[in-house]
PDB file of C-alpha atoms in Angstrom:
ATOM      1  CA  MET A   7      80.259  92.410 120.561  1.00  0.00           C
ATOM      2  CA  ASN A   8      83.350  94.118 121.860  1.00  0.00           C
ATOM      3  CA  GLU A   9      86.587  92.811 120.362  1.00  0.00           C
ATOM      4  CA  LYS A  10      89.398  92.368 122.866  1.00  0.00           C
ATOM      5  CA  PRO A  11      92.672  94.071 121.979  1.00  0.00           C
ATOM      6  CA  ILE A  12      95.424  91.817 120.776  1.00  0.00           C
ATOM      7  CA  PRO A  13      98.191  91.656 123.373  1.00  0.00           C
ATOM      8  CA  PRO A  14     101.689  92.507 122.179  1.00  0.00           C
ATOM      9  CA  ARG A  15     103.596  89.552 120.794  1.00  0.00           C
ATOM     10  CA  PRO A  16     106.817  88.599 122.508  1.00  0.00           C
ATOM     11  CA  GLY A  17     110.134  88.977 120.776  1.00  0.00           C
ATOM     12  CA  ARG A  18     112.150  91.498 118.836  1.00  0.00           C
ATOM     13  CA  GLY A  19     110.117  93.570 116.439  1.00  0.00           C
ATOM     14  CA  ALA A  20     106.763  92.390 117.775  1.00  0.00           C
ATOM     15  CA  LEU A  21     105.505  95.853 118.701  1.00  0.00           C
ATOM     16  CA  ALA A  22     106.607  97.282 115.359  1.00  0.00           C
ATOM     17  CA  ALA A  23     104.863  94.428 113.534  1.00  0.00           C
ATOM     18  CA  ARG A  24     101.666  95.028 115.486  1.00  0.00           C
ATOM     19  CA  MET A  25     101.827  98.776 114.794  1.00  0.00           C
ATOM     20  CA  ALA A  26     102.217  98.014 111.091  1.00  0.00           C
ATOM     21  CA  GLU A  27      99.075  95.869 111.235  1.00  0.00           C
ATOM     22  CA  ILE A  28      97.136  98.605 113.024  1.00  0.00           C
ATOM     23  CA  LEU A  29      98.122 101.389 110.662  1.00  0.00           C
ATOM     24  CA  ARG A  30      97.761  99.248 107.543  1.00  0.00           C
ATOM     25  CA  VAL A  31      94.217  98.159 108.420  1.00  0.00           C
ATOM     26  CA  ASP A  32      93.162 101.652 109.489  1.00  0.00           C
ATOM     27  CA  HIS A  33      94.469 103.094 106.237  1.00  0.00           C
ATOM     28  CA  ALA A  34      92.584 100.420 104.298  1.00  0.00           C
ATOM     29  CA  GLY A  35      89.386 101.105 106.243  1.00  0.00           C
ATOM     30  CA  GLU A  36      89.471 104.819 105.587  1.00  0.00           C
ATOM     31  CA  LEU A  37      90.248 104.225 101.914  1.00  0.00           C
ATOM     32  CA  GLY A  38      87.252 101.890 101.746  1.00  0.00           C
ATOM     33  CA  ALA A  39      85.020 104.432 103.489  1.00  0.00           C
ATOM     34  CA  VAL A  40      86.010 107.200 101.065  1.00  0.00           C
ATOM     35  CA  SER A  41      85.261 104.827  98.186  1.00  0.00           C
ATOM     36  CA  ILE A  42      81.855 103.876  99.605  1.00  0.00           C
ATOM     37  CA  TYR A  43      80.803 107.510  99.959  1.00  0.00           C
ATOM     38  CA  ARG A  44      82.083 108.287  96.456  1.00  0.00           C
ATOM     39  CA  GLY A  45      80.006 105.431  95.057  1.00  0.00           C
ATOM     40  CA  GLN A  46      76.908 106.627  96.877  1.00  0.00           C
ATOM     41  CA  ARG A  47      77.422 110.214  95.797  1.00  0.00           C
ATOM     42  CA  ALA A  48      77.940 109.131  92.185  1.00  0.00           C
ATOM     43  CA  VAL A  49      74.439 107.656  92.193  1.00  0.00           C
ATOM     44  CA  PHE A  50      72.677 110.390  94.137  1.00  0.00           C
ATOM     45  CA  ALA A  51      74.355 113.187  92.171  1.00  0.00           C
ATOM     46  CA  GLN A  52      72.513 111.927  89.081  1.00  0.00           C
ATOM     47  CA  ALA A  53      69.085 112.046  90.713  1.00  0.00           C
ATOM     48  CA  GLN A  54      67.075 115.214  91.149  1.00  0.00           C
ATOM     49  CA  GLY A  55      65.872 115.935  94.641  1.00  0.00           C
ATOM     50  CA  ARG A  56      68.768 114.081  96.263  1.00  0.00           C
ATOM     51  CA  GLU A  57      70.818 117.169  97.142  1.00  0.00           C
ATOM     52  CA  ARG A  58      70.288 116.722 100.875  1.00  0.00           C
ATOM     53  CA  ILE A  59      71.708 113.204 101.030  1.00  0.00           C
ATOM     54  CA  SER A  60      74.457 114.142  98.573  1.00  0.00           C
ATOM     55  CA  ASP A  61      75.504 116.955 100.900  1.00  0.00           C
ATOM     56  CA  GLN A  62      75.447 114.626 103.922  1.00  0.00           C
ATOM     57  CA  LEU A  63      77.549 112.058 102.095  1.00  0.00           C
ATOM     58  CA  ALA A  64      80.006 114.707 100.910  1.00  0.00           C
ATOM     59  CA  GLU A  65      80.502 115.901 104.487  1.00  0.00           C
ATOM     60  CA  MET A  66      81.068 112.355 105.771  1.00  0.00           C
ATOM     61  CA  GLU A  67      83.409 111.617 102.856  1.00  0.00           C
ATOM     62  CA  GLY A  68      85.375 114.724 103.833  1.00  0.00           C
ATOM     63  CA  HIS A  69      85.892 113.372 107.351  1.00  0.00           C
ATOM     64  CA  GLU A  70      87.010 110.023 105.967  1.00  0.00           C
ATOM     65  CA  ALA A  71      89.382 111.745 103.522  1.00  0.00           C
ATOM     66  CA  GLU A  72      90.995 113.594 106.445  1.00  0.00           C
ATOM     67  CA  HIS A  73      91.432 110.305 108.293  1.00  0.00           C
ATOM     68  CA  LEU A  74      92.872 108.687 105.156  1.00  0.00           C
ATOM     69  CA  ALA A  75      95.334 111.542 104.677  1.00  0.00           C
ATOM     70  CA  ARG A  76      96.511 111.135 108.271  1.00  0.00           C
ATOM     71  CA  PHE A  77      97.045 107.400 107.804  1.00  0.00           C
ATOM     72  CA  ASP A  78      98.888 108.083 104.521  1.00  0.00           C
ATOM     73  CA  ARG A  79     101.299 110.282 106.503  1.00  0.00           C
ATOM     74  CA  LEU A  80     101.655 107.732 109.311  1.00  0.00           C
ATOM     75  CA  LEU A  81     102.441 104.921 106.868  1.00  0.00           C
ATOM     76  CA  THR A  82     105.084 107.091 105.209  1.00  0.00           C
ATOM     77  CA  GLU A  83     106.591 108.328 108.490  1.00  0.00           C
ATOM     78  CA  ARG A  84     106.872 104.804 109.870  1.00  0.00           C
ATOM     79  CA  ASN A  85     107.881 103.182 106.585  1.00  0.00           C
ATOM     80  CA  ILE A  86     104.889 100.820 106.564  1.00  0.00           C
ATOM     81  CA  ARG A  87     103.441  99.540 103.333  1.00  0.00           C
ATOM     82  CA  PRO A  88      99.693  99.782 102.718  1.00  0.00           C
ATOM     83  CA  THR A  89      97.708  96.618 102.196  1.00  0.00           C
ATOM     84  CA  ALA A  90      98.222  94.865  98.887  1.00  0.00           C
ATOM     85  CA  MET A  91      94.419  94.775  98.710  1.00  0.00           C
ATOM     86  CA  THR A  92      94.172  98.547  98.151  1.00  0.00           C
ATOM     87  CA  PRO A  93      93.022  98.330  94.507  1.00  0.00           C
ATOM     88  CA  LEU A  94      90.378  95.732  95.367  1.00  0.00           C
ATOM     89  CA  TRP A  95      89.126  97.655  98.421  1.00  0.00           C
ATOM     90  CA  ARG A  96      88.811 100.825  96.320  1.00  0.00           C
ATOM     91  CA  ILE A  97      86.685  99.008  93.724  1.00  0.00           C
ATOM     92  CA  ALA A  98      84.693  97.014  96.285  1.00  0.00           C
ATOM     93  CA  GLY A  99      83.986 100.132  98.357  1.00  0.00           C
ATOM     94  CA  PHE A 100      82.763 102.091  95.338  1.00  0.00           C
ATOM     95  CA  ALA A 101      80.601  99.150  94.228  1.00  0.00           C
ATOM     96  CA  LEU A 102      79.130  98.756  97.721  1.00  0.00           C
ATOM     97  CA  GLY A 103      78.382 102.460  97.887  1.00  0.00           C
ATOM     98  CA  ALA A 104      76.830 102.632  94.428  1.00  0.00           C
ATOM     99  CA  GLY A 105      74.903  99.409  94.977  1.00  0.00           C
ATOM    100  CA  THR A 106      73.353 100.512  98.247  1.00  0.00           C
ATOM    101  CA  ALA A 107      72.564 103.942  96.800  1.00  0.00           C
ATOM    102  CA  LEU A 108      70.758 102.282  93.897  1.00  0.00           C
ATOM    103  CA  LEU A 109      68.589 100.546  96.503  1.00  0.00           C
ATOM    104  CA  GLY A 110      67.621 103.966  97.878  1.00  0.00           C
ATOM    105  CA  GLU A 111      68.503 106.468 100.570  1.00  0.00           C
ATOM    106  CA  LYS A 112      67.602 104.201 103.472  1.00  0.00           C
ATOM    107  CA  ALA A 113      69.798 101.407 102.104  1.00  0.00           C
ATOM    108  CA  ALA A 114      72.679 103.851 101.687  1.00  0.00           C
ATOM    109  CA  HIS A 115      72.207 104.870 105.306  1.00  0.00           C
ATOM    110  CA  ALA A 116      72.009 101.206 106.345  1.00  0.00           C
ATOM    111  CA  CYS A 117      75.385 100.715 104.679  1.00  0.00           C
ATOM    112  CA  THR A 118      76.822 103.628 106.652  1.00  0.00           C
ATOM    113  CA  GLU A 119      75.384 102.317 109.901  1.00  0.00           C
ATOM    114  CA  ALA A 120      76.775  98.816 109.348  1.00  0.00           C
ATOM    115  CA  VAL A 121      80.243  99.968 108.315  1.00  0.00           C
ATOM    116  CA  GLU A 122      80.582 102.604 111.014  1.00  0.00           C
ATOM    117  CA  SER A 123      79.391 100.200 113.723  1.00  0.00           C
ATOM    118  CA  VAL A 124      82.161  97.753 112.873  1.00  0.00           C
ATOM    119  CA  ILE A 125      84.753 100.515 112.575  1.00  0.00           C
ATOM    120  CA  GLU A 126      83.705 102.055 115.891  1.00  0.00           C
ATOM    121  CA  GLN A 127      84.298  98.753 117.675  1.00  0.00           C
ATOM    122  CA  HIS A 128      87.573  98.284 115.827  1.00  0.00           C
ATOM    123  CA  TYR A 129      88.868 101.732 116.805  1.00  0.00           C
ATOM    124  CA  ALA A 130      87.697 101.245 120.407  1.00  0.00           C
ATOM    125  CA  GLY A 131      89.855  98.129 120.689  1.00  0.00           C
ATOM    126  CA  GLN A 132      92.839  99.907 119.199  1.00  0.00           C
ATOM    127  CA  VAL A 133      92.431 102.900 121.504  1.00  0.00           C
ATOM    128  CA  GLU A 134      92.472 100.562 124.498  1.00  0.00           C
ATOM    129  CA  GLU A 135      95.474  98.665 123.137  1.00  0.00           C
ATOM    130  CA  LEU A 136      97.517 101.800 122.386  1.00  0.00           C
ATOM    131  CA  ALA A 137      96.514 104.004 125.327  1.00  0.00           C
ATOM    132  CA  GLU A 138      99.715 103.423 127.291  1.00  0.00           C
ATOM    133  CA  ARG A 139     102.362 102.835 124.631  1.00  0.00           C
ATOM    134  CA  GLU A 140     101.159 105.339 121.972  1.00  0.00           C
ATOM    135  CA  PRO A 141      98.918 107.824 123.811  1.00  0.00           C
ATOM    136  CA  GLU A 142      98.972 110.487 121.066  1.00  0.00           C
ATOM    137  CA  LEU A 143      97.936 107.981 118.405  1.00  0.00           C
ATOM    138  CA  ALA A 144      95.306 106.545 120.751  1.00  0.00           C
ATOM    139  CA  ALA A 145      93.872 110.056 121.187  1.00  0.00           C
ATOM    140  CA  GLU A 146      93.744 110.550 117.415  1.00  0.00           C
ATOM    141  CA  LEU A 147      91.995 107.209 116.965  1.00  0.00           C
ATOM    142  CA  ALA A 148      89.509 108.159 119.681  1.00  0.00           C
ATOM    143  CA  LYS A 149      88.722 111.366 117.778  1.00  0.00           C
ATOM    144  CA  PHE A 150      88.258 109.401 114.543  1.00  0.00           C
ATOM    145  CA  ARG A 151      86.050 106.936 116.425  1.00  0.00           C
ATOM    146  CA  ASP A 152      83.842 109.790 117.633  1.00  0.00           C
ATOM    147  CA  GLU A 153      83.425 111.005 114.046  1.00  0.00           C
ATOM    148  CA  GLU A 154      82.519 107.484 112.925  1.00  0.00           C
ATOM    149  CA  LEU A 155      79.922 107.330 115.693  1.00  0.00           C
ATOM    150  CA  ALA A 156      78.441 110.622 114.484  1.00  0.00           C
ATOM    151  CA  HIS A 157      78.153 109.153 110.972  1.00  0.00           C
ATOM    152  CA  ARG A 158      76.471 106.045 112.360  1.00  0.00           C
ATOM    153  CA  ASP A 159      74.052 108.088 114.445  1.00  0.00           C
ATOM    154  CA  LEU A 160      73.132 110.287 111.478  1.00  0.00           C
ATOM    155  CA  ALA A 161      72.472 107.178 109.391  1.00  0.00           C
ATOM    156  CA  VAL A 162      70.169 105.764 112.070  1.00  0.00           C
ATOM    157  CA  ASP A 163      68.361 109.111 112.377  1.00  0.00           C
ATOM    158  CA  GLU A 164      67.880 109.133 108.598  1.00  0.00           C
ATOM    159  CA  GLY A 165      66.109 105.765 108.606  1.00  0.00           C
ATOM    160  CA  ALA A 166      68.875 103.186 108.107  1.00  0.00           C
ATOM    161  CA  ARG A 167      66.887 100.553 109.960  1.00  0.00           C
ATOM    162  CA  GLU A 168      63.884 101.079 107.683  1.00  0.00           C
ATOM    163  CA  ALA A 169      65.811  99.961 104.595  1.00  0.00           C
ATOM    164  CA  PRO A 170      64.347  97.048 102.649  1.00  0.00           C
ATOM    165  CA  GLY A 171      66.025  93.862 103.866  1.00  0.00           C
ATOM    166  CA  TYR A 172      67.840  95.823 106.578  1.00  0.00           C
ATOM    167  CA  THR A 173      68.736  92.820 108.742  1.00  0.00           C
ATOM    168  CA  LEU A 174      70.284  90.850 105.895  1.00  0.00           C
ATOM    169  CA  LEU A 175      71.904  93.877 104.256  1.00  0.00           C
ATOM    170  CA  SER A 176      73.449  94.992 107.526  1.00  0.00           C
ATOM    171  CA  ALA A 177      74.690  91.491 108.392  1.00  0.00           C
ATOM    172  CA  VAL A 178      76.334  91.022 104.996  1.00  0.00           C
ATOM    173  CA  ILE A 179      78.048  94.416 105.158  1.00  0.00           C
ATOM    174  CA  ARG A 180      79.258  93.880 108.734  1.00  0.00           C
ATOM    175  CA  THR A 181      80.638  90.451 107.843  1.00  0.00           C
ATOM    176  CA  GLY A 182      82.412  91.885 104.808  1.00  0.00           C
ATOM    177  CA  CYS A 183      83.943  94.660 106.907  1.00  0.00           C
ATOM    178  CA  LYS A 184      85.209  92.227 109.520  1.00  0.00           C
ATOM    179  CA  ALA A 185      86.740  90.025 106.814  1.00  0.00           C
ATOM    180  CA  ALA A 186      88.385  93.049 105.171  1.00  0.00           C
ATOM    181  CA  ILE A 187      89.879  94.037 108.530  1.00  0.00           C
ATOM    182  CA  LYS A 188      91.468  90.610 109.054  1.00  0.00           C
ATOM    183  CA  ILE A 189      92.773  90.447 105.492  1.00  0.00           C
ATOM    184  CA  SER A 190      94.158  93.993 105.513  1.00  0.00           C
ATOM    185  CA  GLU A 191      96.086  93.460 108.736  1.00  0.00           C
ATOM    186  CA  LYS A 192      98.101  90.667 107.141  1.00  0.00           C
ATOM    187  CA  ILE A 193      98.267  91.265 103.392  1.00  0.00           C
TER     188      ILE A 193
END
């Protein structure tokens, strides 16, 4: 399902309001992703023989941390507040990461696949929406999208779709991500 970009709203301040929504939700998403990977790594770091997945998760967390740092700067530069849901998203992300890791490596990868699939679609819509009016930001988002796709592809290669209860697990995570996106844009 490809989400259509939201057309600019008419009236004074409409473009600025839409940009605030975009940057606020992207910041929230990257914060959530960092928290998910931290939760997964917290579990796998305690288990012997899980160095390989811990290293993979650390690398992906590093990409997400770079994205988060960029959105931190953009929010500051443009005087946009982050979502009021930040504390909840940090806790929920860590819990989701730890919970899926406790279900095993394949479930952790299923989590990554589900989250990154939603985020990839989300970024694709934003890139299309911003291509003409904010081409530099659109290019940055396209780069971030490519990194998210690489995370998703790695998760699939590592057996995400073989996780116990994959269909349900993936559907619940995708639905949660989509809800978090809508909430973070506004609150």
